[in-house]
GROMACS .gro file of C-alpha atoms in nm:
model
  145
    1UNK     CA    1  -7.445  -2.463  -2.371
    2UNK     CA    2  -7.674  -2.186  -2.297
    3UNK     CA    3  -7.777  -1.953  -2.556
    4UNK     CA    4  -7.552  -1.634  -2.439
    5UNK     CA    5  -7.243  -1.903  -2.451
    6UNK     CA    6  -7.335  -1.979  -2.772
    7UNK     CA    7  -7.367  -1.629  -2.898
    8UNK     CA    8  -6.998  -1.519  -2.701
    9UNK     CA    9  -6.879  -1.818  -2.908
   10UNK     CA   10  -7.016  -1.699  -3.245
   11UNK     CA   11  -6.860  -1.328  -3.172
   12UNK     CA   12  -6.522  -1.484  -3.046
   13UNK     CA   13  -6.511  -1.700  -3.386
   14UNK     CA   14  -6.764  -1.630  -3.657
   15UNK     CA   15  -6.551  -1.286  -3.799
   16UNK     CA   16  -6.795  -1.352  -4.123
   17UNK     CA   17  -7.078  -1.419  -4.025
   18UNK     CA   18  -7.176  -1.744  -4.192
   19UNK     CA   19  -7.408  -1.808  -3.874
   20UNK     CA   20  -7.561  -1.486  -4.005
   21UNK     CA   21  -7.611  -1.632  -4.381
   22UNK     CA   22  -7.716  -1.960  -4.222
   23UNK     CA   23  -8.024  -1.792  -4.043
   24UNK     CA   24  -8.145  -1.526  -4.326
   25UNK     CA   25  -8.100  -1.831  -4.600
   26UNK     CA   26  -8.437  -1.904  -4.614
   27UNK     CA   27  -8.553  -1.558  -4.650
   28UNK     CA   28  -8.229  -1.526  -4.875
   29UNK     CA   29  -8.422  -1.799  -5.051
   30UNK     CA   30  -8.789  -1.685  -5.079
   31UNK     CA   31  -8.678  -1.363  -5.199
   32UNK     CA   32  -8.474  -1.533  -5.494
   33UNK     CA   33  -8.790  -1.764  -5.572
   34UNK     CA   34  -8.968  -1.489  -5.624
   35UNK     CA   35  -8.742  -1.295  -5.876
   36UNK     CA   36  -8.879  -1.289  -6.234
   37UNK     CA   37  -8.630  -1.361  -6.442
   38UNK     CA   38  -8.683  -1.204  -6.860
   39UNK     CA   39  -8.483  -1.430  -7.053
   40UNK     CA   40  -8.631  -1.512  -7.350
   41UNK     CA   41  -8.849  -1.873  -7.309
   42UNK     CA   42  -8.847  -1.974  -7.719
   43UNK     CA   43  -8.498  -1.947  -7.750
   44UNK     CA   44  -8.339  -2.318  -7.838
   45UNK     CA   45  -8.013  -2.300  -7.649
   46UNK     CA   46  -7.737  -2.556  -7.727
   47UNK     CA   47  -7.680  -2.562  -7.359
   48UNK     CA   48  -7.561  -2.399  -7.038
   49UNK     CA   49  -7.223  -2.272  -7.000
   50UNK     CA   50  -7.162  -2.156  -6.649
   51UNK     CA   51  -6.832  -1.914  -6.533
   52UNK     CA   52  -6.761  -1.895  -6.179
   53UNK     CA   53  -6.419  -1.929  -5.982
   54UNK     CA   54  -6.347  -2.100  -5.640
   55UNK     CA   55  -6.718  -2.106  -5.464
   56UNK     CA   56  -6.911  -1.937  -5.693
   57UNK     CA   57  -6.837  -2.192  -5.941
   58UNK     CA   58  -6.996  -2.479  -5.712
   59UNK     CA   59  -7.325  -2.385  -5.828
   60UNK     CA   60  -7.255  -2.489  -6.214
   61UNK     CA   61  -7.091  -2.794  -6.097
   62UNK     CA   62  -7.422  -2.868  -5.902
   63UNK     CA   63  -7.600  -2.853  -6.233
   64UNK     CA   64  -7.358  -3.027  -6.427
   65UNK     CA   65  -7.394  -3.315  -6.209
   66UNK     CA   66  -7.770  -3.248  -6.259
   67UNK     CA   67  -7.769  -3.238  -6.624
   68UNK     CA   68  -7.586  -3.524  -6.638
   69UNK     CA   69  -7.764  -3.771  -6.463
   70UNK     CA   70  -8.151  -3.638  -6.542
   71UNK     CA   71  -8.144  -3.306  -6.811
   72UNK     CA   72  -8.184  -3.238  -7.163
   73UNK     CA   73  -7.878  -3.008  -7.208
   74UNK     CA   74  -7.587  -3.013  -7.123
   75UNK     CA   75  -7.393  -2.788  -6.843
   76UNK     CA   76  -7.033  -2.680  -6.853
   77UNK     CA   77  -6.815  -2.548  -6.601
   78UNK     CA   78  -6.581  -2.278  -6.679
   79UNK     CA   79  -6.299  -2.151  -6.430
   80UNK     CA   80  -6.049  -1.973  -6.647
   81UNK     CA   81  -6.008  -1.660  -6.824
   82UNK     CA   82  -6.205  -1.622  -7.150
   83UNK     CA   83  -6.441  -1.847  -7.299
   84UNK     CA   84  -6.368  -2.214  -7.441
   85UNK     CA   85  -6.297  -2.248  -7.759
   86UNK     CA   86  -6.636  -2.389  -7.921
   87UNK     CA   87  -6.854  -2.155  -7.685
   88UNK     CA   88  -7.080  -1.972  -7.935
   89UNK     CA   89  -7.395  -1.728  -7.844
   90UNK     CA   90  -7.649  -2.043  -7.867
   91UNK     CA   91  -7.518  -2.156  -7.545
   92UNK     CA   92  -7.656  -1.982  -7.235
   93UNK     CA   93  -7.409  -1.852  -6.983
   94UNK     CA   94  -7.437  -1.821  -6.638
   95UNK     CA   95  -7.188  -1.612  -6.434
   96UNK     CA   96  -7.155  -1.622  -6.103
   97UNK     CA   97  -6.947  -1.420  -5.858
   98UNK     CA   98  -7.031  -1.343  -5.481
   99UNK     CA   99  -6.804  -1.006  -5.534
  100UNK     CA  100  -6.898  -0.905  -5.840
  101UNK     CA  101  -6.562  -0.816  -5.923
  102UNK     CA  102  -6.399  -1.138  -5.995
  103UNK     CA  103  -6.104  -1.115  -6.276
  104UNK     CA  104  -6.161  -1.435  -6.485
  105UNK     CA  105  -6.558  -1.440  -6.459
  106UNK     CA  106  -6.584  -1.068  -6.588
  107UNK     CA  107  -6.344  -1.128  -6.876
  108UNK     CA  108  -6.555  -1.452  -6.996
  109UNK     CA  109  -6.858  -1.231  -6.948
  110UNK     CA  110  -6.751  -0.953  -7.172
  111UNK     CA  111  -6.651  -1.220  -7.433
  112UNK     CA  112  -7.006  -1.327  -7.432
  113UNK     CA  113  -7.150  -0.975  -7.493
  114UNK     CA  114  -6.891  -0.903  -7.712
  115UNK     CA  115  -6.985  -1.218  -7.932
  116UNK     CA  116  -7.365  -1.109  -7.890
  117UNK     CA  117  -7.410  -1.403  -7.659
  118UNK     CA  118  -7.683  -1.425  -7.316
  119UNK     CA  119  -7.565  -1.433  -6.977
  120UNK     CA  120  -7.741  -1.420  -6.675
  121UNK     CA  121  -7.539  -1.304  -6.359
  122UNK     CA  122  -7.518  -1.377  -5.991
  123UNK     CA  123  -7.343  -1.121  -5.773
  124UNK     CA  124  -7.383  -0.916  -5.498
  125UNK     CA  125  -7.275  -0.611  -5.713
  126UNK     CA  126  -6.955  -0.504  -5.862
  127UNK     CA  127  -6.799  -0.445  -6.200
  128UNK     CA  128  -7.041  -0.754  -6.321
  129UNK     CA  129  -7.353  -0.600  -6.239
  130UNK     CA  130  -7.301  -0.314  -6.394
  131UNK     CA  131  -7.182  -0.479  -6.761
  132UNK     CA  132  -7.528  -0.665  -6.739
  133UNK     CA  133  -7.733  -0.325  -6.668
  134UNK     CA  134  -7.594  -0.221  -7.034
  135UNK     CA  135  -7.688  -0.533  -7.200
  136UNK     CA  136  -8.054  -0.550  -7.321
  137UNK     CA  137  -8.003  -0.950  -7.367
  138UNK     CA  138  -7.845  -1.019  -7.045
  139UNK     CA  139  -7.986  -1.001  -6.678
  140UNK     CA  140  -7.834  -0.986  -6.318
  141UNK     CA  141  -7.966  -1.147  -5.987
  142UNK     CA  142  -7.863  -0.961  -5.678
  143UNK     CA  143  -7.753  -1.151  -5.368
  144UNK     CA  144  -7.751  -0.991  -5.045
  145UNK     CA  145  -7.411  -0.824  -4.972
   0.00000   0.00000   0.00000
């Protein structure tokens, strides 16, 4: 298949563009790598609770498994509205949501600030983004759009 089949193919069936995403991800990547991320070093969490729904909650699950089999805390996947019952602000949270906007992962998030909790987002923008920009305790990581 020559390369201008290839692209008619990709036009004709790739309405997302997750070719697209495949070819920036390294760049995607190095630019994350290279994000400094302020969250306090010192600070003795309990462990990692991570909120995310559908896709965005396959990163958490990724370091569950991690945690599991080689870490020193443990991770916890949350996909539900609010926070779990025995959550408390020594536990780290990270949110993650592609949109931004997502329902359940921006209700557990303003649990955590309410309860003066951490959490560091993921999102490409959105309602999330901006309730970490008025939290001095919490951070966000942008992901291209």
């Amino acid at each position: 298949m020559g390369e201008r089949d290839f692209e008619a193919l990709l036009a004709a069936h790739d309405a997302g563009d997750m070719a697209g995403f495949t070819r920036r991800f390294v760049d995607d990547l190095e630019a994350a790598l290279a994000t400094k991320i302020e969250v306090e070093a010192d600070t003795d969490w309990s462990g990692v609770l991570c909120l995310g729904m559908g896709g965005s909650g396959a990163g958490g699950m990724f370091l569950s498994a991690l945690a599991d089999h080689a870490g020193g805390l443990p991770f916890v996947v949350w996909r539900d509205y609010g926070l779990p019952s025995w959550w408390g602000p020594d536990w780290l949270v990270i949110a993650t949501s592609y949109s931004g906007d997502t329902e359940e992962t921006l209700d557990g998030v303003r649990a955590v600030l309410e309860d003066g909790g951490t959490v560091v987002g993921i999102c490409s923008g959105g309602a999330l983004e901006d309730l970490l920009a008025e939290s001095e305790e919490s951070l966000c990581l942008s992901v291209p759009a």
